[in-house]
Coordinates of C-alpha atoms (C1' of nucleotides) in Angstrom, one line a residue:
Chain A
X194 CA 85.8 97.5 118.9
X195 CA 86.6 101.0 118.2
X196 CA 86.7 102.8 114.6
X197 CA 90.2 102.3 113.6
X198 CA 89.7 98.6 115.0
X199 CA 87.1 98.5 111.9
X200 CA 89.4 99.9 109.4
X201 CA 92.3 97.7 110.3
X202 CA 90.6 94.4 110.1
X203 CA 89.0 96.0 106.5
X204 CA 92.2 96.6 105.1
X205 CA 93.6 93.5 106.4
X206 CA 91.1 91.6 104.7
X207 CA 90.8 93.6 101.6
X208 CA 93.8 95.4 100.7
X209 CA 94.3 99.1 99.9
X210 CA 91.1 100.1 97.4
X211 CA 92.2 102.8 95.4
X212 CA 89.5 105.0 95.3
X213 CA 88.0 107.1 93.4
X214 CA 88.2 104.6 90.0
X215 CA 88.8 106.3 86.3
X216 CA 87.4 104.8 83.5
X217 CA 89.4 104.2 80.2
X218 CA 88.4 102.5 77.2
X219 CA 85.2 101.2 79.1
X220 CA 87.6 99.6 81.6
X221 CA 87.4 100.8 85.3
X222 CA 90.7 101.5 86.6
X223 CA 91.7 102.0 90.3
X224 CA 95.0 103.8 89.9
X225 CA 97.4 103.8 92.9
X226 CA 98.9 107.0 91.5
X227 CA 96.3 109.3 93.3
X228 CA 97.8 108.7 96.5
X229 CA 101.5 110.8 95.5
X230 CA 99.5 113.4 93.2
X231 CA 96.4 115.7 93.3
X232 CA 94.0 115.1 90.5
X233 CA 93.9 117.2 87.2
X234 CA 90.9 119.6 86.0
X235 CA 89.3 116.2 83.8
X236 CA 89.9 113.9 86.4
X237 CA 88.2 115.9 88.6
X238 CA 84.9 116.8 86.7
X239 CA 85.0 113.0 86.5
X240 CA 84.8 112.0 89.8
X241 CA 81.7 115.0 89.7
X242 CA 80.1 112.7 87.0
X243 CA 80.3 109.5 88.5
X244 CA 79.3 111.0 92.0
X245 CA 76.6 112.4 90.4
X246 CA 75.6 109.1 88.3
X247 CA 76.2 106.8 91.5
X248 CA 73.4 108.5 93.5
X249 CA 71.1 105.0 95.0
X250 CA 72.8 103.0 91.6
X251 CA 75.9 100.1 91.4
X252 CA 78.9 101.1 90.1
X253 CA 78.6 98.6 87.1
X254 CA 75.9 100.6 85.7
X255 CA 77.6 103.7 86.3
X256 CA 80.6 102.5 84.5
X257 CA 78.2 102.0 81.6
X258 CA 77.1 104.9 81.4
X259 CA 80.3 106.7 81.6
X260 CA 81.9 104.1 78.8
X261 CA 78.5 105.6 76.5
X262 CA 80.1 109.1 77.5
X263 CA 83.5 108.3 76.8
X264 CA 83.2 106.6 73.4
X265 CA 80.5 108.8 72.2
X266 CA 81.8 112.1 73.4
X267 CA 84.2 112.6 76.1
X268 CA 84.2 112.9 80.1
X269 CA 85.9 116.0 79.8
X270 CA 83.6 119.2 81.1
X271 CA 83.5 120.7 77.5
X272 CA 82.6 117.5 75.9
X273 CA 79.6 117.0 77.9
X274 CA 78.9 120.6 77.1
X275 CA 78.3 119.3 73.2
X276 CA 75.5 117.4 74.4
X277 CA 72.1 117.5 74.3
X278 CA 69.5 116.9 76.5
X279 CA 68.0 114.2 74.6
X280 CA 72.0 112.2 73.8
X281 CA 72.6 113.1 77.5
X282 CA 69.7 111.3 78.5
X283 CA 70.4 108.2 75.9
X284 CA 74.0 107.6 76.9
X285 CA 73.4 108.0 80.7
X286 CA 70.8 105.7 80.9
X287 CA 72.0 102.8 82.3
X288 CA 72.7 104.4 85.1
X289 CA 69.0 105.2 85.9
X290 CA 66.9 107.5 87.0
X291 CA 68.7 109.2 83.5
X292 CA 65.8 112.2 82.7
X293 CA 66.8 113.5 86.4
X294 CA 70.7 112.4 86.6
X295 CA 70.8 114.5 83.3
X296 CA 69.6 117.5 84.8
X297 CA 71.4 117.1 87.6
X298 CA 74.5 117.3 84.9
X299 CA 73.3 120.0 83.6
X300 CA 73.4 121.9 86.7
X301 CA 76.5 120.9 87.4
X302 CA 77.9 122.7 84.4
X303 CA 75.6 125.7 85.2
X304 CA 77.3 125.8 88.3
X305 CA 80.6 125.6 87.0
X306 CA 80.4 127.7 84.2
X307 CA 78.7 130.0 86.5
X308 CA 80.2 130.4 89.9
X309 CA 83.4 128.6 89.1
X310 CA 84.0 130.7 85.6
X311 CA 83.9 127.8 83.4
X312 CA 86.9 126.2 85.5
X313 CA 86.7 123.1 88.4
X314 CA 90.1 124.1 89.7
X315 CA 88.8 127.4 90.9
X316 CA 87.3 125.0 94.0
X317 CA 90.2 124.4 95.2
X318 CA 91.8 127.7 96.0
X319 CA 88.7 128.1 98.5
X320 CA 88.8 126.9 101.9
X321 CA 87.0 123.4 102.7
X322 CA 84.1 124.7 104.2
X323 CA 83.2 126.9 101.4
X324 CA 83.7 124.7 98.7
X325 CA 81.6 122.5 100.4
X326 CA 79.2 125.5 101.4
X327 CA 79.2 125.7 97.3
X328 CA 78.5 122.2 96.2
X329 CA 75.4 122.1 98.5
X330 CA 73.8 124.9 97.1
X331 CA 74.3 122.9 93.5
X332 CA 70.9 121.5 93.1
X333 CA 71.3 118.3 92.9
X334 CA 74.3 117.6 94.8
X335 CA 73.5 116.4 98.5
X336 CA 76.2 116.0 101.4
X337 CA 77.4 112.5 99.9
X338 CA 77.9 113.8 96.5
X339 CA 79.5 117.0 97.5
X340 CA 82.0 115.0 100.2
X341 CA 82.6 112.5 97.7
X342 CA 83.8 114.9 95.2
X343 CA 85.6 117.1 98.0
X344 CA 87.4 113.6 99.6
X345 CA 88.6 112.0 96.0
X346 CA 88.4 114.9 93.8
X347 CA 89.7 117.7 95.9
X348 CA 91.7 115.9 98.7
X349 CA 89.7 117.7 101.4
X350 CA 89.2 116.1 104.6
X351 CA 85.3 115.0 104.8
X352 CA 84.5 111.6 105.2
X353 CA 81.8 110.1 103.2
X354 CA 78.8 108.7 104.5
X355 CA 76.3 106.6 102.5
X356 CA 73.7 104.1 103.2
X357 CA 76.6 101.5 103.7
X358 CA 78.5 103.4 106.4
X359 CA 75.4 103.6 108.5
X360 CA 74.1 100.0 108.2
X361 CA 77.5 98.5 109.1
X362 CA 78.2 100.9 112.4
X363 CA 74.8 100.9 113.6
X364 CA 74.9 96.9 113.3
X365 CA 78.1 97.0 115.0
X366 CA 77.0 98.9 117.9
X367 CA 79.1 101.8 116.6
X368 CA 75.8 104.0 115.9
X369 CA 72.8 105.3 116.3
X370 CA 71.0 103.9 113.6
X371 CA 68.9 107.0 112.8
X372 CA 71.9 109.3 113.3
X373 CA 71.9 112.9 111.2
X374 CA 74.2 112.9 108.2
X375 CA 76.6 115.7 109.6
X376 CA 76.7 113.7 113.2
X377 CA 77.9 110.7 111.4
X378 CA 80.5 112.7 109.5
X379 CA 81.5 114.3 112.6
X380 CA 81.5 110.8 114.5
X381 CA 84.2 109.6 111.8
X382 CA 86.3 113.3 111.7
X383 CA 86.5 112.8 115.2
X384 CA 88.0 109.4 115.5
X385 CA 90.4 109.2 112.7
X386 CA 93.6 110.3 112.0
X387 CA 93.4 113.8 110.6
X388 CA 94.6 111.9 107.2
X389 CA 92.7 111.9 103.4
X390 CA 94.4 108.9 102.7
X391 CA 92.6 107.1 105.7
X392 CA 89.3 108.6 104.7
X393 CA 89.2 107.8 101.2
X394 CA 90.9 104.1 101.9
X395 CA 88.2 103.5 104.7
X396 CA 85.1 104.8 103.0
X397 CA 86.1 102.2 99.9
X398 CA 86.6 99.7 102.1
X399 CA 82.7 99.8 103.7
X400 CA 81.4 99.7 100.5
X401 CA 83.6 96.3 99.9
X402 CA 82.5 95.1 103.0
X403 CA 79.0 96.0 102.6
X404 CA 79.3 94.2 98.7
X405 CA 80.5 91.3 100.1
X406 CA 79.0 90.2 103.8
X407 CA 76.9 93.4 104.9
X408 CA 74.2 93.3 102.6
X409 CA 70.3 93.7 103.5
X410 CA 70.4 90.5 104.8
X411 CA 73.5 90.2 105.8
X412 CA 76.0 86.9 105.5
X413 CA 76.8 87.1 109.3
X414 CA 77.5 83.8 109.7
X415 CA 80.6 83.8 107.4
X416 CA 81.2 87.6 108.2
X417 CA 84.7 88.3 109.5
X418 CA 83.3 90.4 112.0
X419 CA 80.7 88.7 113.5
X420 CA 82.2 88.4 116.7
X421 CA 82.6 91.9 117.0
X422 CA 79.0 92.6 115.8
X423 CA 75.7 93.0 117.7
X424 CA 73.6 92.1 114.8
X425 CA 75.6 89.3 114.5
X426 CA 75.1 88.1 117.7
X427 CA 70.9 88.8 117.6
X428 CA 70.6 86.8 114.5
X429 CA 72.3 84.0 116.3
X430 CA 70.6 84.1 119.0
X431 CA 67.6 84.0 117.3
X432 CA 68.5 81.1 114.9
X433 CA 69.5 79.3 118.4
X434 CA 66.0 79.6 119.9
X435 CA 64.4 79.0 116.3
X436 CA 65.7 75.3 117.0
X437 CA 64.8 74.8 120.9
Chain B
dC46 C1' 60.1 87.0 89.6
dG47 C1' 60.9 90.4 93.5
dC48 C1' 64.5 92.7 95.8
dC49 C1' 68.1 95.9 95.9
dA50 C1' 71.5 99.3 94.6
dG51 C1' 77.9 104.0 96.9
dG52 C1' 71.0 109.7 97.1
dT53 C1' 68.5 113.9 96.4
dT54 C1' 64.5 116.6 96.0
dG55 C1' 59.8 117.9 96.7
dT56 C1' 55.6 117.4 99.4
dT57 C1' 53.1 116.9 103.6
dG58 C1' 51.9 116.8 108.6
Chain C
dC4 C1' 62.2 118.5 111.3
dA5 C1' 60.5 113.5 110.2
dA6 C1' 58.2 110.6 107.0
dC7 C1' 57.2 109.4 102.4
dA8 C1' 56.8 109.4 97.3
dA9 C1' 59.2 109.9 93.0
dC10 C1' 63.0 108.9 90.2
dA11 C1' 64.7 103.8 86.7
dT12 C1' 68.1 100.6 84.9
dG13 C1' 70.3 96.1 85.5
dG14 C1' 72.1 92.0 88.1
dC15 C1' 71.0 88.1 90.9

DNA sequence: CGCCAGGTTGTTG
DNA sequence: CAACAACATGGC
């Protein structure tokens, strides 16, 4: 099975995802609308926020936190700029890790204020490599978070890789399991369709995948792919000689 | 209960 | 550079 093999079966089985989800009135909303127009300033600096927010966390508990945000203050940059460190801390925190994930906020809008003059937008008059070359040097914001933000935020071309992406390829056969970050990236550039839309829809749909069969211990013997899968195929094997 | 979650940073060998 | 600890809440 090749790549787009993997995203075809995904989508077929799933549906389009509509990544990256806004919340509104504490509900989390996954707007088809993205796909025909680039996001605005506030949408933007809230994909930053929950990219920030979903770092090793579930997206429930992100939403939480960003519902605290919402009704409390705002998501908008110069609503979060009202805050303290102390209510910053409070609303975030069921979202954990929320002393750290705070100052990771915190430098965000550093970094805004300061290399960006106050304004996301400026981002995207750079060329992809150096916005990305920017986000890194953000402290706080690793390759996932700054591709994340680049991919939904931004519409740049970088796929995403998380923990998910590499525990479903590598069980596949797809991957080197210990793989670098940028090799993966490179691995997925290479074998798509120059095409945002496949990125963001494929990305979304590992996570789905990874939700519903992929898990630690994986499901594989009601997985949709398990014919396809390696790992699949070892645990079987193993549950066959288990009852010789 | 214990395990796990859409990472990143700092420390150490 | 690789391995490991620290960071934390909430759902199952």
């Amino acid at each position: 099975m090749r790549l787009l093999d993997v995203y075809k079966n995904l989508s077929g089985l799933f549906g389009q995802q509509n990544w990256w989800p806004v919340v509104r009135g504490g509900q989390c909303l996954y707007l088809p609308e993205f796909l025909e127009r680039p996001r605005n300033r506030d949408e933007i600096f809230e994909i930053m926020l929950g990219a920030l927010l979903t770092q090793n966390t579930v997206w429930g508990n992100v939403v939480k936190a960003l519902t605290n945000l919402e009704s409390k203050a705002g998501l908008s940059l110069s609503s979060i700029k009202g805050l303290s460190r102390d209510e910053l801390e409070t609303l975030i925190r069921p979202s954990g890790y929320y002393k750290q994930k705070a100052l990771k906020i915190e430098s965000l809008v550093r970094f805004i204020d300061n290399a960006l003059q106050g304004e996301v937008m400026e981002l995207s008059k750079l060329k992809p490599v150096e916005a990305r070359r920017l986000l890194l040097s953000v402290w706080g914001i690793g390759p996932e978070t700054a591709d994340s933000i680049l991919l939904y935020g931004y519409g740049m071309p970088f796929f995403v890789v998380d923990a998910y992406t590499r525990r479903v390829f590598s069980r596949l056969g797809l991957l080197d399991e210990k793989a670098s970050y940028e090799a993966v990236r490179q691995f997925f550039e290479e074998n798509l369709p120059d095409d945002i839309r496949i990125y963001r829809e494929l990305h979304a749909l590992i996570v789905e995948f990874c939700k519903r069969y992929c898990m630690k211990t994986p499901k594989c013997e009601i997985c949709p792919m398990r014919t396809a899968c390696l790992y699949a195929k070892l645990r079987a094997d193993y549950a066959q000689l288990r009852t010789e």
